[in-house]
């Protein structure tokens, strides 16, 4: 069969189907724990382990990606050897074999060890080593989740994390260097950006999964920037004032661009938002789920991952996108519109963000707080920030928001008429300018205030 044939994976699945059941059926359901485990139990409890404590359920998971097979098991070492013999037997019946079948290929995944699979390295750090606190991925770091949960101990940082194999990372860098080689200087800039984006998009969709792999990939930004800049210098070497030319024509918001093409950066492609590994690690129920029968289990796990990703953005103190706010509020409001108390169906219904108190009420209150004194040097940004501390966002059906908007417009028009009767033409002009500027500034703030953040965290169950 030709390499990379589209029917290859399908035939592989047909041939290797039943591996999990074959291995599981030929192993005992329980095993006796090792002496090391029993000694540890005795040390922690201060008494001899009972018979029920000394034995545990034997678990095996066979993971396949085409012909790359990884078998994870919780069992005694003798059972690991038997699993390898069963694998060899299973493959032999189908005319296949593993590399070096006579060599024991089992490995204990313990602190200080790692497993490599499909270009990734699963690393399990050893917290007892002196280098633990200096490690790039294990040293003490402050982020919103660790500060909120006060997880500063060594133990809280000792969980497994995901890395990209060095040889795969080197291969990716080499492919970028080859693409930007001086032999390709004749490529049009748009075509070069397209081809680089193809390489970057494929690699980032595959590797840019967790915060640790993202840290490994971030240096690619500098590498691509340096190589692409050299490519432009070679291509347009005859241009006068070449540096100004490149900066003017091919740079926009810290990115290389050409017409409608934009060169990707590492942060532009985040399949899973580059969260810690624990956020995306599936449990036993998810691993054994059948994608055709147990879709509800799979959907629940995916939704939990998305929920954690959304909530983790709350504490970064930045403006959230409209879509991020919508998903957060939908979860906080338990999928119900705050006005009509009917269910919100994002797939089939339009929704809008609403302010409570309304912007109309906020701007009139701000004008009164100023004691109706207006000056050209007024700090509208600070005024909007102060008013925003009282604001809570709500998610409404578009129809509900329009209905409320009409009611508020009637009240606002009535207030404006009263002000116009009271003020001189100059004061009315200042008043209208104030309302316009204040509304513009406060609408630009898409950051939940701390009161609503605390409510959302409490509602979702992550509050202390």
XYZ file of C-alpha atoms in Angstrom:
464
model
C 0.000 0.000 0.000
C 1.441 3.443 -0.923
C 2.732 5.631 1.902
C 0.116 8.182 3.131
C -2.677 6.369 1.296
C -6.105 7.619 2.429
C -7.359 4.057 2.978
C -4.293 3.135 5.062
C -5.715 4.226 8.448
C -9.033 2.497 7.706
C -7.360 -0.824 6.853
C -5.109 -0.449 9.907
C -8.176 -0.032 12.127
C -9.789 -3.118 10.597
C -6.662 -5.266 11.038
C -5.885 -4.130 14.608
C -9.471 -4.016 15.843
C -9.957 -6.044 19.032
C -6.511 -5.452 20.549
C -7.935 -3.934 23.756
C -10.330 -6.844 24.343
C -7.667 -9.471 23.519
C -5.209 -8.060 26.064
C -7.867 -7.437 28.723
C -9.411 -10.913 28.420
C -6.055 -12.637 28.914
C -5.133 -10.786 32.114
C -6.489 -11.178 35.671
C -8.958 -8.589 36.925
C -6.924 -7.818 40.076
C -3.246 -7.849 41.048
C -1.175 -7.724 44.237
C 0.612 -4.425 44.849
C 4.411 -4.332 44.913
C 6.418 -4.424 48.139
C 7.351 -0.774 47.619
C 3.676 0.236 47.469
C 2.781 -1.861 50.515
C 5.683 -0.420 52.536
C 4.505 3.091 51.650
C 0.930 2.271 52.766
C 2.303 0.896 56.042
C 4.419 4.046 56.514
C 1.415 6.351 55.954
C -1.142 4.378 57.995
C 1.138 2.934 60.672
C -0.277 -0.579 60.300
C -0.035 -3.622 58.067
C -2.161 -3.391 54.874
C -5.193 -5.669 54.851
C -5.799 -8.199 52.073
C -8.306 -5.920 50.357
C -5.886 -2.991 50.478
C -3.009 -5.154 49.188
C -4.843 -5.915 45.964
C -6.046 -3.474 43.287
C -8.019 -3.528 40.066
C -5.828 -4.201 37.006
C -6.388 -1.584 34.308
C -5.202 -1.591 30.700
C -5.690 1.002 27.945
C -4.540 0.343 24.370
C -3.982 3.561 22.430
C -3.410 3.382 18.679
C -2.715 5.977 16.034
C -2.480 3.950 12.808
C 0.373 1.508 13.558
C 1.802 3.448 16.540
C 0.664 1.548 19.625
C 0.943 2.705 23.239
C -0.387 0.458 26.013
C -0.920 2.038 29.434
C -1.536 -0.217 32.402
C -1.846 -0.131 36.158
C -0.475 -3.489 37.225
C 2.572 -5.420 38.459
C 5.768 -5.594 36.382
C 5.165 -9.273 35.613
C 1.868 -8.323 33.976
C 3.616 -5.711 31.813
C 5.834 -8.467 30.404
C 2.755 -10.582 29.740
C 1.093 -7.635 27.963
C 4.063 -7.429 25.591
C 3.811 -11.178 24.877
C 0.065 -10.783 24.208
C 0.750 -7.891 21.827
C 3.334 -9.945 19.922
C 0.881 -12.866 19.739
C -1.982 -10.627 18.548
C 0.167 -9.110 15.779
C 1.696 -12.450 14.790
C -1.782 -13.854 14.027
C -2.170 -11.011 11.527
C 1.248 -11.381 9.956
C 2.673 -8.348 11.762
C 5.399 -7.838 14.345
C 6.852 -5.164 16.634
C 10.426 -3.958 16.471
C 12.759 -6.068 18.660
C 10.043 -8.345 20.090
C 12.555 -10.225 22.268
C 13.585 -7.024 24.129
C 11.403 -5.938 27.049
C 9.960 -2.548 26.073
C 7.880 -1.776 29.152
C 8.590 1.302 31.219
C 7.402 2.492 34.605
C 5.982 5.989 34.492
C 7.173 7.416 37.788
C 8.533 10.792 39.013
C 11.631 11.628 37.003
C 10.613 9.554 33.960
C 8.988 10.352 30.610
C 7.119 8.694 27.734
C 7.479 9.663 24.075
C 4.615 9.130 21.653
C 3.641 10.670 18.307
C 6.141 13.516 18.540
C 5.259 14.393 22.142
C 7.023 13.739 25.424
C 4.926 13.195 28.557
C 7.178 14.304 31.401
C 6.651 13.381 35.058
C 8.839 15.678 37.215
C 10.471 14.516 40.425
C 9.711 17.047 43.176
C 12.456 15.630 45.410
C 15.236 16.710 43.050
C 17.092 19.938 43.803
C 16.635 21.064 40.183
C 12.823 20.965 40.530
C 12.510 24.610 41.656
C 14.764 25.757 38.803
C 13.042 23.810 36.034
C 11.502 25.799 33.192
C 8.119 24.106 33.651
C 8.223 23.310 37.383
C 9.619 26.446 39.026
C 7.263 28.568 41.106
C 5.250 30.859 38.868
C 2.388 33.238 39.572
C -0.671 33.075 37.354
C -4.365 33.823 38.002
C -5.325 30.211 38.758
C -2.399 29.538 41.143
C -2.986 32.833 42.984
C -6.742 32.207 43.273
C -6.265 28.650 44.574
C -3.073 29.472 46.559
C -1.320 26.507 44.936
C 2.297 27.403 45.634
C 3.549 24.097 47.077
C 5.968 21.817 45.245
C 3.337 19.092 45.158
C 0.888 21.320 43.257
C 3.555 21.767 40.539
C 4.613 18.127 40.326
C 1.958 16.845 37.902
C 2.865 15.475 34.443
C 3.188 17.965 31.620
C 3.444 17.759 27.847
C 6.473 18.660 25.704
C 7.366 18.424 22.024
C 10.189 16.005 21.197
C 13.391 17.927 20.451
C 13.917 16.176 17.122
C 10.398 17.129 15.991
C 10.943 20.738 17.039
C 14.246 20.787 15.169
C 12.573 19.307 12.081
C 9.946 22.072 12.176
C 12.615 24.785 12.425
C 14.589 23.193 9.575
C 11.507 23.170 7.326
C 11.036 26.915 7.971
C 14.705 27.596 7.218
C 14.519 25.606 3.979
C 11.404 27.517 2.903
C 13.146 30.859 3.554
C 16.406 29.766 1.946
C 18.058 32.299 -0.371
C 17.277 29.958 -3.305
C 13.590 30.872 -2.832
C 14.140 34.632 -2.902
C 12.381 34.824 -6.286
C 9.062 33.718 -4.663
C 6.424 36.492 -4.599
C 5.854 37.754 -1.052
C 2.207 36.609 -1.031
C 3.202 33.087 -2.121
C 5.979 32.943 0.497
C 3.536 33.968 3.261
C 1.059 31.332 2.039
C 3.635 28.551 2.117
C 4.993 29.576 5.521
C 1.436 29.724 6.909
C 0.803 26.199 5.610
C 3.815 24.920 7.573
C 2.987 26.947 10.690
C -0.743 26.186 10.694
C -0.161 22.435 10.411
C 2.465 22.414 13.181
C 0.518 24.683 15.551
C -2.747 22.772 15.147
C -0.885 19.588 16.065
C 1.552 20.771 18.745
C 0.137 23.980 20.255
C -2.106 22.178 22.767
C -0.931 23.084 26.278
C 0.835 25.973 27.997
C 4.126 23.990 28.109
C 4.142 23.179 24.378
C 3.244 26.796 23.610
C 6.307 27.937 25.571
C 8.428 25.668 23.374
C 6.874 27.083 20.207
C 7.055 30.798 21.087
C 10.729 31.141 19.954
C 9.465 30.347 16.430
C 8.115 33.917 16.306
C 11.642 35.341 16.549
C 13.048 32.750 14.137
C 10.420 33.402 11.460
C 10.697 37.176 11.950
C 14.475 37.083 11.482
C 14.388 34.770 8.440
C 11.496 36.565 6.742
C 13.174 39.933 7.260
C 16.327 38.590 5.602
C 14.232 37.257 2.724
C 12.716 40.736 2.200
C 16.148 42.395 2.373
C 17.456 40.040 -0.324
C 14.356 40.387 -2.503
C 14.247 44.188 -2.439
C 17.992 44.876 -2.090
C 17.891 47.430 -4.914
C 15.232 49.578 -3.255
C 16.383 52.927 -1.799
C 15.728 53.333 1.937
C 14.947 49.641 2.102
C 14.275 49.490 5.855
C 11.665 52.245 5.632
C 10.202 50.530 2.560
C 9.828 47.182 4.380
C 8.398 48.812 7.515
C 5.869 50.815 5.481
C 4.764 48.155 2.978
C 5.151 44.853 4.803
C 4.624 45.615 8.507
C 1.303 46.164 10.270
C 0.657 45.808 14.020
C 3.873 43.857 14.610
C 3.073 41.358 11.842
C 4.364 40.840 8.319
C 1.654 41.474 5.738
C 1.337 41.711 1.982
C -1.944 42.829 0.423
C -4.531 40.540 2.076
C -1.988 37.985 3.371
C -0.813 37.965 7.016
C 2.080 35.861 8.314
C 0.935 33.768 11.262
C 2.441 33.921 14.742
C 2.354 31.190 17.398
C -0.461 32.844 19.373
C -2.736 32.978 16.306
C -3.460 29.218 16.278
C -4.640 27.799 19.640
C -6.707 24.610 19.123
C -7.273 24.170 22.864
C -6.370 27.687 24.074
C -2.954 26.365 25.267
C -4.132 25.494 28.766
C -2.295 23.312 31.330
C -2.340 19.575 30.562
C -4.660 18.819 33.501
C -7.406 20.863 31.787
C -7.562 18.565 28.761
C -6.578 15.220 30.313
C -9.493 12.771 29.876
C -10.727 10.545 32.705
C -11.348 6.803 32.624
C -15.006 7.220 31.663
C -14.025 9.330 28.647
C -11.273 6.912 27.551
C -13.586 3.890 27.427
C -16.484 5.832 25.844
C -17.684 4.757 22.415
C -17.831 7.859 20.162
C -20.953 6.522 18.444
C -22.901 5.340 21.504
C -21.643 7.485 24.404
C -21.717 10.885 22.715
C -23.206 12.504 25.855
C -20.100 11.541 27.898
C -17.785 12.986 25.254
C -19.849 16.181 24.934
C -19.839 16.646 28.727
C -16.027 16.354 28.891
C -15.583 18.812 26.033
C -17.964 21.285 27.690
C -16.085 21.006 31.010
C -12.810 21.759 29.212
C -14.350 24.789 27.530
C -15.790 25.957 30.852
C -12.373 25.837 32.541
C -10.797 27.679 29.627
C -13.424 30.426 29.777
C -13.185 30.857 33.537
C -9.369 30.915 33.459
C -9.601 34.124 31.364
C -11.560 35.984 34.041
C -8.572 36.893 36.183
C -6.268 38.244 33.509
C -7.585 41.822 33.876
C -7.987 42.357 30.150
C -10.847 43.255 27.830
C -12.695 40.094 26.814
C -14.015 39.603 23.305
C -17.765 39.744 22.803
C -17.842 35.993 22.118
C -15.961 35.218 25.359
C -18.421 37.331 27.349
C -21.385 35.611 25.707
C -20.156 32.116 26.597
C -19.276 33.110 30.162
C -22.630 34.767 30.785
C -24.530 31.887 29.178
C -22.932 29.523 31.681
C -23.389 31.939 34.592
C -27.089 32.452 33.741
C -27.518 28.688 33.252
C -28.573 29.210 29.652
C -31.535 31.478 30.514
C -32.303 35.016 29.262
C -32.229 37.510 32.168
C -35.331 39.333 30.905
C -37.868 36.746 29.721
C -36.357 33.804 31.690
C -36.631 31.606 28.588
C -33.851 29.267 27.397
C -31.230 30.722 25.037
C -30.328 28.647 21.968
C -27.098 30.134 20.602
C -27.283 28.020 17.449
C -30.670 29.339 16.367
C -31.229 32.626 18.255
C -29.529 36.027 18.222
C -28.317 37.365 21.568
C -27.085 40.728 22.816
C -25.022 41.948 25.764
C -26.922 44.280 28.066
C -25.704 46.630 30.816
C -27.284 46.816 34.241
C -27.662 49.643 35.187
C -28.185 50.807 31.612
C -25.696 53.106 29.864
C -28.443 55.741 29.744
C -28.768 55.697 33.540
C -24.992 55.656 34.026
C -24.317 58.682 31.847
C -27.058 60.811 33.428
C -25.794 59.869 36.913
C -22.221 60.721 35.878
C -23.384 64.158 34.662
C -25.147 64.818 37.977
C -22.054 63.635 39.938
C -19.990 66.213 38.059
C -22.406 68.808 39.390
C -23.058 69.685 35.762
C -19.570 71.177 35.384
C -18.028 70.448 31.985
C -14.523 71.198 30.756
C -12.520 70.235 27.668
C -9.887 68.565 29.846
C -12.378 66.178 31.397
C -10.926 62.665 31.855
C -13.661 60.591 30.191
C -11.614 57.394 30.499
C -11.496 57.656 34.307
C -15.178 58.580 34.460
C -16.081 55.519 32.368
C -13.893 53.256 34.507
C -15.463 54.518 37.729
C -18.963 54.017 36.327
C -18.046 50.568 35.004
C -17.365 49.352 38.558
C -21.130 49.427 39.103
C -21.974 47.621 35.845
C -23.048 44.013 35.491
C -23.337 42.400 32.087
C -26.438 40.396 31.207
C -27.139 38.142 28.244
C -30.528 38.692 26.586
C -32.391 37.547 23.533
C -32.022 40.179 20.810
C -35.787 40.776 20.861
C -35.736 41.318 24.651
C -32.825 43.734 24.370
C -34.609 45.708 21.633
C -37.767 45.868 23.746
C -35.826 47.191 26.758
C -33.982 49.601 24.469
C -37.256 51.158 23.294
C -38.420 51.639 26.892
C -35.093 53.206 27.898
C -35.119 55.462 24.822
C -38.494 56.916 25.891
C -37.131 57.634 29.402
C -33.889 59.076 28.002
C -35.720 61.384 25.574
C -37.908 62.618 28.434
C -34.844 63.385 30.592
C -33.139 65.213 27.705
C -36.262 67.361 27.179
C -36.216 68.297 30.865
C -32.519 69.217 30.665
C -33.085 71.359 27.558
C -35.781 73.337 29.353
C -33.413 73.919 32.259
C -30.137 74.824 30.452
C -28.844 77.510 28.117
C -27.905 76.559 24.499
C -24.187 76.466 25.444
C -24.851 74.156 28.387
C -27.035 71.911 26.227
C -24.187 71.615 23.693
C -21.782 70.610 26.501
C -24.371 68.177 27.832
C -24.822 66.463 24.436
C -21.049 66.225 23.934
C -20.649 64.708 27.395
C -23.318 62.036 26.747
C -21.741 61.080 23.420
C -18.162 60.845 24.731
C -19.160 58.984 27.900
C -21.211 56.386 25.954
C -18.333 55.786 23.513
C -15.776 55.243 26.290
C -17.830 52.892 28.465
C -18.820 50.705 25.481
C -15.126 50.097 24.772
C -14.651 48.453 28.174
C -15.399 44.730 27.910
C -13.934 43.712 31.227
C -16.029 42.198 33.988
C -15.753 44.080 37.268
C -14.550 42.219 40.342
C -18.028 41.923 41.882
C -19.387 40.054 38.854
C -16.210 37.953 38.539
C -16.681 36.778 42.140
C -20.327 35.956 41.428
C -19.449 33.941 38.324
C -16.670 32.022 40.089
C -19.035 31.235 42.954
C -21.802 30.194 40.569
C -19.539 27.860 38.578
C -18.135 26.410 41.796
C -14.543 27.637 41.661
C -14.826 30.221 44.435
C -13.004 29.435 47.657
